[in-house]
Structure formats: C-alpha cells, structure tokens
Short mmCIF file of C-alpha atoms in Angstrom, two decimals:
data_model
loop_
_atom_site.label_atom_id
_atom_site.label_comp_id
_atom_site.label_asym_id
_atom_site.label_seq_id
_atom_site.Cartn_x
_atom_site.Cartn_y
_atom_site.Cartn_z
CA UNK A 274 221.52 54.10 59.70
CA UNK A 275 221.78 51.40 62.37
CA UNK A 276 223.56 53.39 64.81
CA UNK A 277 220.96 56.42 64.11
CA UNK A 278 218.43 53.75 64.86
CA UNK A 279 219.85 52.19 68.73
CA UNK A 280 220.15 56.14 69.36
CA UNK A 281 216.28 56.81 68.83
CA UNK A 282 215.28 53.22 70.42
CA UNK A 283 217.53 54.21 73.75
CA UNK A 284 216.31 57.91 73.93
CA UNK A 285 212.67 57.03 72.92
CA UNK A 286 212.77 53.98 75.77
CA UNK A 287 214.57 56.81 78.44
CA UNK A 288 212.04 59.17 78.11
CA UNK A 289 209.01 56.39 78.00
CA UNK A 290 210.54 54.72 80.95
CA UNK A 291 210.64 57.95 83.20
CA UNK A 292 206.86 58.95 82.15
CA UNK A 293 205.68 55.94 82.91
CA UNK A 294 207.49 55.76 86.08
CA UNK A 295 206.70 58.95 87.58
CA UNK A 296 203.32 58.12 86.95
CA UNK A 297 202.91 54.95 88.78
CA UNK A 298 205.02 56.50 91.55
CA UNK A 299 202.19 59.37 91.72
CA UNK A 300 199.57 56.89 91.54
CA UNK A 301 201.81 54.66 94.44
CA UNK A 302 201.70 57.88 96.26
CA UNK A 303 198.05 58.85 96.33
CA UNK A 304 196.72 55.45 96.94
CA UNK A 305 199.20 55.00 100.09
CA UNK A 306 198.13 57.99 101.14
CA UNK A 307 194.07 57.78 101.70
CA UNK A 308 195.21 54.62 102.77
CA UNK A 309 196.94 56.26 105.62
CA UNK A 310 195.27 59.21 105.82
CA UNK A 311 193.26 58.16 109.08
CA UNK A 312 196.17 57.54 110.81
CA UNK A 313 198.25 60.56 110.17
CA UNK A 314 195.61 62.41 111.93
CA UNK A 315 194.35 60.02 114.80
CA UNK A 316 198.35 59.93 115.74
CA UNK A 317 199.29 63.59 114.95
CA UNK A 318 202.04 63.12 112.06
CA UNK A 319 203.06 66.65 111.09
CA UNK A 320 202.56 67.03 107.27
CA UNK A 321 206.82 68.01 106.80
CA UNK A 322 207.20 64.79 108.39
CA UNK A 323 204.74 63.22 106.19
CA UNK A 324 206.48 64.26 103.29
CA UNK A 325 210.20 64.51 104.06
CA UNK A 326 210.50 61.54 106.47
CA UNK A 327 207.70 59.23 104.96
CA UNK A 328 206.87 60.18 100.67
CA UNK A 329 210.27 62.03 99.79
CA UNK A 330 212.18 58.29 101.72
CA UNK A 331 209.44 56.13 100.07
CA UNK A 332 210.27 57.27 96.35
CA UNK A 333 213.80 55.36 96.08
CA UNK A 334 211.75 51.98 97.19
CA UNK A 335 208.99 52.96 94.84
CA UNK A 336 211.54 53.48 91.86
CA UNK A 337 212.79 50.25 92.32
CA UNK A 338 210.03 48.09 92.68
CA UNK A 339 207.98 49.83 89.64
CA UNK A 340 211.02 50.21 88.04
CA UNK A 341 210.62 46.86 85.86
CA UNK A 342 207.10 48.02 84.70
CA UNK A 343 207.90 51.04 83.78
CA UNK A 344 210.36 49.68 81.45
CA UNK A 345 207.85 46.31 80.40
CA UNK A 346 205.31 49.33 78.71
CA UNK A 347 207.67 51.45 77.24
CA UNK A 348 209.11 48.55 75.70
CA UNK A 349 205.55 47.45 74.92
CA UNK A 350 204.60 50.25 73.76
CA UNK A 351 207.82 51.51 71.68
CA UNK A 352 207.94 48.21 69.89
CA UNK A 353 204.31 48.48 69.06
CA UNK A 354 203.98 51.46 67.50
CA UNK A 355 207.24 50.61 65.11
CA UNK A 356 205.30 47.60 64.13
CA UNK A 357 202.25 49.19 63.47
CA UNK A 358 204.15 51.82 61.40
CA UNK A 359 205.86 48.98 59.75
CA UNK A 360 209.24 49.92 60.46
CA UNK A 361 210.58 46.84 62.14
CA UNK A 362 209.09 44.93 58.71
CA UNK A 363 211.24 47.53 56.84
CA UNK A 364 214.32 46.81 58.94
CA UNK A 365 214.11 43.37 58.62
CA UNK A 366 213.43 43.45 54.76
CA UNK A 367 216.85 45.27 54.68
CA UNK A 368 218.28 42.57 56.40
CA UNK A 369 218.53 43.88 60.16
CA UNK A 370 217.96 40.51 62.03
CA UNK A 371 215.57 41.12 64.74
CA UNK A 372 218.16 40.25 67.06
CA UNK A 373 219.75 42.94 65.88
CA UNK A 374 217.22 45.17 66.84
CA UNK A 375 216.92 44.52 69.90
CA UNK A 376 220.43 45.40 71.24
CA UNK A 377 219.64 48.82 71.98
CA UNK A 378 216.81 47.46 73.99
CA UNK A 379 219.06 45.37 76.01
CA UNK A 380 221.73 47.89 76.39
CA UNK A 381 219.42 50.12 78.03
CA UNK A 382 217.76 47.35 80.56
CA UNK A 383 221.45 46.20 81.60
CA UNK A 384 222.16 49.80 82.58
CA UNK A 385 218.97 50.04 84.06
CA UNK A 386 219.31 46.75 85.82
CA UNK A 387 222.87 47.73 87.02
CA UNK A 388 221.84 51.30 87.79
CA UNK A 389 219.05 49.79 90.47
CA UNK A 390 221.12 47.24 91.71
CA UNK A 391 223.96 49.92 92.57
CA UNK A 392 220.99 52.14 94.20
CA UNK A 393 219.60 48.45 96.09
CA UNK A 394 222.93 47.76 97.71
CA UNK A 395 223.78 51.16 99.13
CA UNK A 396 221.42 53.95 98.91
CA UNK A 397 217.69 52.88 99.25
CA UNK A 398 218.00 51.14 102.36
CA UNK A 399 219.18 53.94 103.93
CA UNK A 400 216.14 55.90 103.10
CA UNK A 401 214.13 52.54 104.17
CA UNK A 402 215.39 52.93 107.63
CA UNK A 403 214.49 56.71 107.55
CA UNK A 404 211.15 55.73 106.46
CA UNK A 405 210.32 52.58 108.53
CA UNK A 406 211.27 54.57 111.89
CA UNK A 407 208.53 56.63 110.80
CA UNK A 408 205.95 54.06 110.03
CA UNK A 409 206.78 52.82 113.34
CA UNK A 410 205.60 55.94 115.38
CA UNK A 411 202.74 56.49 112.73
CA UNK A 412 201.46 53.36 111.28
CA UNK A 413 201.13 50.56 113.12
CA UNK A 414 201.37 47.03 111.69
CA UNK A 415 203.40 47.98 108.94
CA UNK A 416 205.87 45.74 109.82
CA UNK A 417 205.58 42.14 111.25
CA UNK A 418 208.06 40.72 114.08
CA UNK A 419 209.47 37.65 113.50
CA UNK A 420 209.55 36.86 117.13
CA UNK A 421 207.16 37.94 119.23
CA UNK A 422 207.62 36.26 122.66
CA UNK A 423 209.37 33.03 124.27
CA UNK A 424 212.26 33.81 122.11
CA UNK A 425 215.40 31.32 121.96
CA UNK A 426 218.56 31.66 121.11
CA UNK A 427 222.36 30.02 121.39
CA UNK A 428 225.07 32.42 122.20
CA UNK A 429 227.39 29.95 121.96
CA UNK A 430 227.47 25.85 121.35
CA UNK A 431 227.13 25.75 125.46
CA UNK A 432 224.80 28.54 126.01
CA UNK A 433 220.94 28.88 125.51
CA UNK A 434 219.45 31.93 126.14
CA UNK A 435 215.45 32.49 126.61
CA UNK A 436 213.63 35.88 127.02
CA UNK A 437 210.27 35.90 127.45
CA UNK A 438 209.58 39.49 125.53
CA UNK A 439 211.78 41.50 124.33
CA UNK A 440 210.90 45.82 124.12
CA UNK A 441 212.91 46.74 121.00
CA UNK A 442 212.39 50.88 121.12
CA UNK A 443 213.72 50.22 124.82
CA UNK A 444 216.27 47.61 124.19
CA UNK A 445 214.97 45.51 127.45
CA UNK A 446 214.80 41.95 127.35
CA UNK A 447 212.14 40.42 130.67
CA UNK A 448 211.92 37.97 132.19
CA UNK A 449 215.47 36.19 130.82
CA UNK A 450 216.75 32.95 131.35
CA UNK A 451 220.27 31.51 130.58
CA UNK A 452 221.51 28.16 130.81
CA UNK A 453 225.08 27.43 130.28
CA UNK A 454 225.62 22.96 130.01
CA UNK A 455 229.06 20.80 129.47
CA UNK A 456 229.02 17.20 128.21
CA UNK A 457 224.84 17.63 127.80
CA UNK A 458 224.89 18.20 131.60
CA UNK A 459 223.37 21.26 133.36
CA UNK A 460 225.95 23.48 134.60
CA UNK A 461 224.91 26.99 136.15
CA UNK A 462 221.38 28.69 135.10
CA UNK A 463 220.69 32.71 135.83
CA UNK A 464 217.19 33.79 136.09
CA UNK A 465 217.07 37.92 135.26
CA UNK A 466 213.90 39.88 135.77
CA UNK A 467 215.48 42.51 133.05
CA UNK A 468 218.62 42.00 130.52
CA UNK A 469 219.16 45.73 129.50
CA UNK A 470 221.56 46.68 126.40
CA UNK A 471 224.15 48.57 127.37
CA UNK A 472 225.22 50.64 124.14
CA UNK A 473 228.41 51.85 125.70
CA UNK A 474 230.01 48.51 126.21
CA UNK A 475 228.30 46.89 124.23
CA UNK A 476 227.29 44.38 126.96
CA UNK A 477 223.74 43.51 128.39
CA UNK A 478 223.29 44.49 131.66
CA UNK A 479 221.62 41.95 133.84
CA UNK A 480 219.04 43.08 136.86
CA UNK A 481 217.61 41.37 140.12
CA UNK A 482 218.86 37.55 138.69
CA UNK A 483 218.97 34.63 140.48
CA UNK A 484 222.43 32.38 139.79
CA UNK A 485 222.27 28.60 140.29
CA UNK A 486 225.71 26.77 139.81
CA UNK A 487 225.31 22.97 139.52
CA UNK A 488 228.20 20.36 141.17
CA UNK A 489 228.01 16.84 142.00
CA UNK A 490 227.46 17.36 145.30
CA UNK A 491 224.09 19.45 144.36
CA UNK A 492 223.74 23.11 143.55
CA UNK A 493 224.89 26.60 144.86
CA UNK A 494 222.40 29.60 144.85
CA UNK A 495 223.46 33.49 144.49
CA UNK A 496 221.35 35.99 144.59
CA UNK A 497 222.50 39.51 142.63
CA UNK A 498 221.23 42.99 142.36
CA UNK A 499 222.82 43.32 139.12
CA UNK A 500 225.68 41.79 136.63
CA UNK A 501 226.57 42.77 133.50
CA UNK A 502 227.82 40.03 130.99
CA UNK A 503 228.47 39.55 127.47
CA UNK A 504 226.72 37.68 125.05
CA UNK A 505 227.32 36.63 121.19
CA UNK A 506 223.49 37.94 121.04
CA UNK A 507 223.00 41.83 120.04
CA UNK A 508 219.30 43.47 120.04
CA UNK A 509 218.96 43.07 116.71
CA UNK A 510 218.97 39.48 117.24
CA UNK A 511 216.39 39.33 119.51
CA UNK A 512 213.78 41.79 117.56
CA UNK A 513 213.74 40.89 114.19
CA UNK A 514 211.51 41.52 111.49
CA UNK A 515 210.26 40.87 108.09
CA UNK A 516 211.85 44.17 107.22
CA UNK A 517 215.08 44.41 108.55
CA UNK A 518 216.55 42.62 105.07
CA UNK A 519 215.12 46.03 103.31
CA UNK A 520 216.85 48.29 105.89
CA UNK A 521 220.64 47.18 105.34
CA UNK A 522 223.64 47.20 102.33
CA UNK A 523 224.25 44.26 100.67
CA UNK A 524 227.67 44.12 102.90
CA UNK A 525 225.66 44.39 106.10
CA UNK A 526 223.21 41.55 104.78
CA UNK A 527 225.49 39.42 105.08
CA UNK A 528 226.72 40.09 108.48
CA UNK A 529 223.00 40.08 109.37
CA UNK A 530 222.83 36.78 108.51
CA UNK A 531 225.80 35.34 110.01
CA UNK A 532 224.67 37.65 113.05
CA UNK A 533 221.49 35.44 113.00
CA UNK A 534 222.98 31.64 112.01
CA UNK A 535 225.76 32.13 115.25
CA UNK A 536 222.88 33.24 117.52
CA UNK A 537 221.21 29.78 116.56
CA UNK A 538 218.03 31.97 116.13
CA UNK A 539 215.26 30.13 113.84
CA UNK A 540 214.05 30.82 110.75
CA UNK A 541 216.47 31.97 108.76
CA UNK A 542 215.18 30.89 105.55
CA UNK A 543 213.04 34.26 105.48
CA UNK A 544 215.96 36.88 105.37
CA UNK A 545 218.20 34.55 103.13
CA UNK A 546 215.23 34.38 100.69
CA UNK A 547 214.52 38.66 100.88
CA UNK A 548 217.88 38.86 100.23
CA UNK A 549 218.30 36.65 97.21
CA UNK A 550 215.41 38.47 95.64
CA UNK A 551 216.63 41.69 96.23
CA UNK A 552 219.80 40.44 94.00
CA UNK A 553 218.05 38.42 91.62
CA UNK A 554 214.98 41.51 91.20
CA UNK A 555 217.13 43.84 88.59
CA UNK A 556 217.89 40.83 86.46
CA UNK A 557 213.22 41.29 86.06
CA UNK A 558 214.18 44.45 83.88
CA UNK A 559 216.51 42.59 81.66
CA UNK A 560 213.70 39.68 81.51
CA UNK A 561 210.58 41.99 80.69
CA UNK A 562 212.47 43.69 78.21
CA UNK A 563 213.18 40.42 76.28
CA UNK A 564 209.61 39.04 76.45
CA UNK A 565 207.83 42.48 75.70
CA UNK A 566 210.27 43.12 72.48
CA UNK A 567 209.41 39.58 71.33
CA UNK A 568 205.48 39.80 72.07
CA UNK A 569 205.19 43.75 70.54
CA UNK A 570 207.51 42.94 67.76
CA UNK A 571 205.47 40.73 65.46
CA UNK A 572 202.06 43.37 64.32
CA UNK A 573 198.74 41.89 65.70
CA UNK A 574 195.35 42.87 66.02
CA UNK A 575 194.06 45.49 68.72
CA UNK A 576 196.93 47.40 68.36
CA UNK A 577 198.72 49.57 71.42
CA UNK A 578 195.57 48.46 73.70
CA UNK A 579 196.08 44.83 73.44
CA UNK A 580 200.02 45.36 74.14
CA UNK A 581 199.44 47.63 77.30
CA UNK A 582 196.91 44.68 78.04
CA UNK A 583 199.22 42.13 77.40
CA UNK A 584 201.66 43.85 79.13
CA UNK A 585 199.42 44.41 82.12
CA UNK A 586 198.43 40.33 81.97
CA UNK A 587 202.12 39.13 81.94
CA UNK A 588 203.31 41.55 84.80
CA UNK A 589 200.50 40.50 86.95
CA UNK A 590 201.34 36.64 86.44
CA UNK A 591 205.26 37.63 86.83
CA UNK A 592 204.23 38.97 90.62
CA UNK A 593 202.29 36.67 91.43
CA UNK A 594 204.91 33.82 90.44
CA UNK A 595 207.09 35.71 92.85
CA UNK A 596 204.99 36.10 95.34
CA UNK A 597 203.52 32.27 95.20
CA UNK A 598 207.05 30.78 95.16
CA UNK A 599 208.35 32.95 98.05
CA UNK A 600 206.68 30.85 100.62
CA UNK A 601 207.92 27.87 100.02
CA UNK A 602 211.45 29.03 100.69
CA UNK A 603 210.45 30.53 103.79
CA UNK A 604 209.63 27.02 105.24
CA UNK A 605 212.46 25.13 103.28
CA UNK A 606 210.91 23.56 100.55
CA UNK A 607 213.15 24.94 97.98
CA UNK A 608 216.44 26.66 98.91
CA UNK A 609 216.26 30.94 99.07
CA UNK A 610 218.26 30.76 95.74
CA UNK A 611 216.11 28.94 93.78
CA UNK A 612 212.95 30.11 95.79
CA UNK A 613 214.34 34.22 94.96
CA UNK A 614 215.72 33.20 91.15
CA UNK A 615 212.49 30.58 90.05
CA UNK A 616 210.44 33.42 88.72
CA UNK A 617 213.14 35.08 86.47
CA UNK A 618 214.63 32.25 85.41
CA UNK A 619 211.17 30.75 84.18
CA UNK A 620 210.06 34.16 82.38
CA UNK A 621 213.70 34.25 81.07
CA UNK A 622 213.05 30.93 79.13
CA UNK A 623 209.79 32.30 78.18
CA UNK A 624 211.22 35.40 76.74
CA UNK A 625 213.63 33.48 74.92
CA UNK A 626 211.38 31.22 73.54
CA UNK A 627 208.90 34.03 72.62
CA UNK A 628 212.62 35.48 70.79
CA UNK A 629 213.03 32.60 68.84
CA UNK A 630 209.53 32.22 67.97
CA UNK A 631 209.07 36.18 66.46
CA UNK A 632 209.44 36.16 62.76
CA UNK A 633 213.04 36.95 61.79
#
C-alpha cells in the first residue's frame, strides 16, 4: 500500500507543480510585459523578436526562479487536502511514521533540485545571453555596470592600467593610461587616446599614445601613431555587470572570476556572491518542501486558504531573507558563501524543527 501511496504523492506533486508553474510563468509574462510595453514601441522591437528573442529566452530563467514556489503550494496544498480528508491521521494510525511519508516528497524535490541545477549550469544562461542582448537594444537600464568610468585595473603585479570610459558594444577603451613600475619606482607610462580590441589577435590595439620611459638620468619621450600590445586584461574585464554571473556555465564562472581577481579589478565580492546563490538556490526546493510538509501536515483551522496563505507568508519572508543578506556580502561583511547559503541554511533548521515538532 505504501509504494501505491509515494506513486500518487509523486504524480499528484508533478502535475500540481507544473500547474502552478505555468501559471506564475503566465502571470511573470503579462506583468513584464505592460511593463515594457512602452518601450517595445517607442524603440521599434518587432513582435517575433519580442517573443522568440525576449519571452520564448525568458521562460528557462522564469522556471527556475518560480520553480521553488511552484513546488512550496503544491506541497502546501497536496498535504492539506490529505489532512483535511484525514488520510495522513489514517496512515499514521497504521503506523506509517510521518517521516515516512514524506519520502516521496523529498524524492521528488531532490530530482527537482538536481533537474534545475543541471538546467542552471549549462542551458539557461545561454538563453540569458540571447535574452539580455535583447534587453540591451530594447530596454534600457535593465542591467547595471559595475564600472562606469575611471576604471582601474592590474594586468600584472608591475602594471596598472586606467581607462577613463570604456564603449562595450564597440570594444574601445578612451582616454587610457598605463603605467608599468620596478622596485615601487616609475618606469615607462603610455598615454593612448583609444585602446581598441583587436578580436583577431586577441591584442588591444593602441592609437595616437604618448610613451614616456623613465632612467636616472631623467625621462625619454616617443610619440606613436599606433602600437598594438598585449595585456592580461580582456573586454570583459573592463565592462562588467551585475549580470554577467547569469550569462555564463558554472565552468566559465569560474574562469570569470579568476579572469577578474588576476586583473586586480575591485569588487569581486558581487559575482562570487551571484554565483554562490545560483549553487546554493536548488537546495530552496528541497527546503520548502520540508517546511510546507511539516506546516500542512498537522489539520488546522481555515483549511486550504490558510495553507496557500501560509505558504504565501513564508515565501515572501524566504526572499526577502535572501535578498536582505545579499548585501552584506557584496561589501564583505560576511563571506559570498555564507552571504549565498544564510537563507537556506536558516529555513532548513526551521523546516526541521517544524519536522520534529508535527505530531508523529
């Protein structure tokens, strides 16, 4: 009869689970769209593009960040209705511990969680790119640059680099400075009116620059039309922003970030931390399934409405956990792991708790 029983509890929660989601995605779609509606038109977005370029690439990011809802109410709301209908009192008067019972739950949020995670590291970013290259010929502001002018960086441990703005559709850097030093003393600096990225050779190209070369007698001065030179600095480096993390595999992550520490580039807290939580953000499924079996299990008053409500109540404080504690690894107050994993592991313990609390 067990068996018979995780069947029904995995189908039922499947078929929940997609309803649920394809509603919130519909709901994601129309309010994003009179949203954006104004400036489709004012900047002449063809409605194909609209929808294969912007909605059809948006979905995958959708289904993954509504994904843990989805399954938080139909766990809610399957677990509700058997203990309304007495069922789980049955069970349990038969001598099915409740943790028993709620193995089928978990098998299906660990394939859920892994089935996400799979999609996170090498398919949705893909269509993020897709989609992001069209929000940046269509919506403006969608995304934020990190750096927006007077932008440092180290090459190397005796190179400093300075550009004063960098064009990132272009790949032009103005206005470009470079100062190479030995033994914290000045040794050559090259003033650049342009530093231009030359794909080809993967060099940077450097136009109407000014060399000075320092010796102890004083300094030598060249003047040159153009030079091109390579630097441990790519574009990328020099026009980052808050979602490039969103944009690349898990494997290219990580070179992202290595990209950025070598370039001595600052805050590097922010993609370490985007990163971590895109890890850490299946494990939510796995965590709201725990806490809504344990709250929907035991029968109270109200009935399905106060579970969707209470279900509605915990998500919102889950977010907005997330979203307080993100901050404070962006400026270093808590490391990007703990910053990215605080929220889950708190709601963990308090699905646990909630667990060991139920009546048995």
């Amino acid at each position: 009869m067990i068996k018979h029983f995780d069947r029904y509890i995995f189908f039922r929660l499947a078929g929940i689970t997609a309803v649920v989601l394809l509603m919130l995605i519909f709901i994601f779609i129309m309010i994003d769209f009179s949203e954006n509606s104004d400036n489709f038109a004012d900047n002449e977005a063809e409605i194909s593009e609209i929808i294969n370029n912007y909605y059809l690439n948006f979905i995958p990011e959708m289904t993954r960040l509504v994904l843990p809802v989805a399954v938080f109410v139909a766990c809610l709301f399957l677990t509700g209705q058997l203990s309304d209908r007495l069922e789980i009192t049955a069970l349990k008067a038969a001598g099915v511990s409740l943790y028993r019972l709620i193995v089928p739950y978990m098998v299906f949020s660990v394939i859920c969680a892994l089935s996400i995670s799979l999609l996170d590291a090498f398919v949705i970013p893909r269509s993020n790119a897709e989609r992001i290259n069209f929000e940046e010929r269509y919506l403006q502001n969608k995304t934020e640059r990190i750096d927006q002018s007077d932008i440092y960086r180290q090459p190397s441990p005796n190179t400093k680099l300075q550009v004063n703005y960098f064009d990132k559709k272009q790949q032009i850097a103005y206005r470009v400075r470079i100062i190479e030093f030995d033994d914290e003393k000045i040794t050559s600096t090259t003033t650049a009116n342009r530093m231009v990225w030359v794909d080809s050779t993967q060099s940077w190209r450097l136009e109407n620059l000014t060399e000075l070369v320092f010796t102890d007698k004083g300094y030598k001065q060249n003047r040159i039309l153009q030079k091109d030179t390579v630097l441990n600095t790519l574009p990328r480096d020099l026009a980052r922003t808050t979602s490039d993390v969103y944009q690349l595999t898990y494997p290219e992550v990580i070179d992202y970030i290595a990209s950025i520490e070598r370039s001595g580039a600052g805050g590097i807290e922010i993609p370490k931390v985007q990163f971590f939580g895109r890890l850490a953000y299946p494990f939510s499924i796995i965590v709201v399934n725990i806490v809504g079996f344990a709250f929907a299990s035991v029968r109270r008053r109200g009935g399905k409405g106060a579970y969707l409500a209470a279900g509605l109540t915990i998500s919102f404080l889950y977010l907005a956990f997330m979203k307080i504690i993100e901050p404070f690894g962006y400026y270093g107050a808590l490391s990007p792991e703990l910053a990215a994993t605080l929220p889950h592991i708190f709601f963990f313990i308090v699905g646990i708790g909630l667990l060991i609390e139920a009546k048995k």
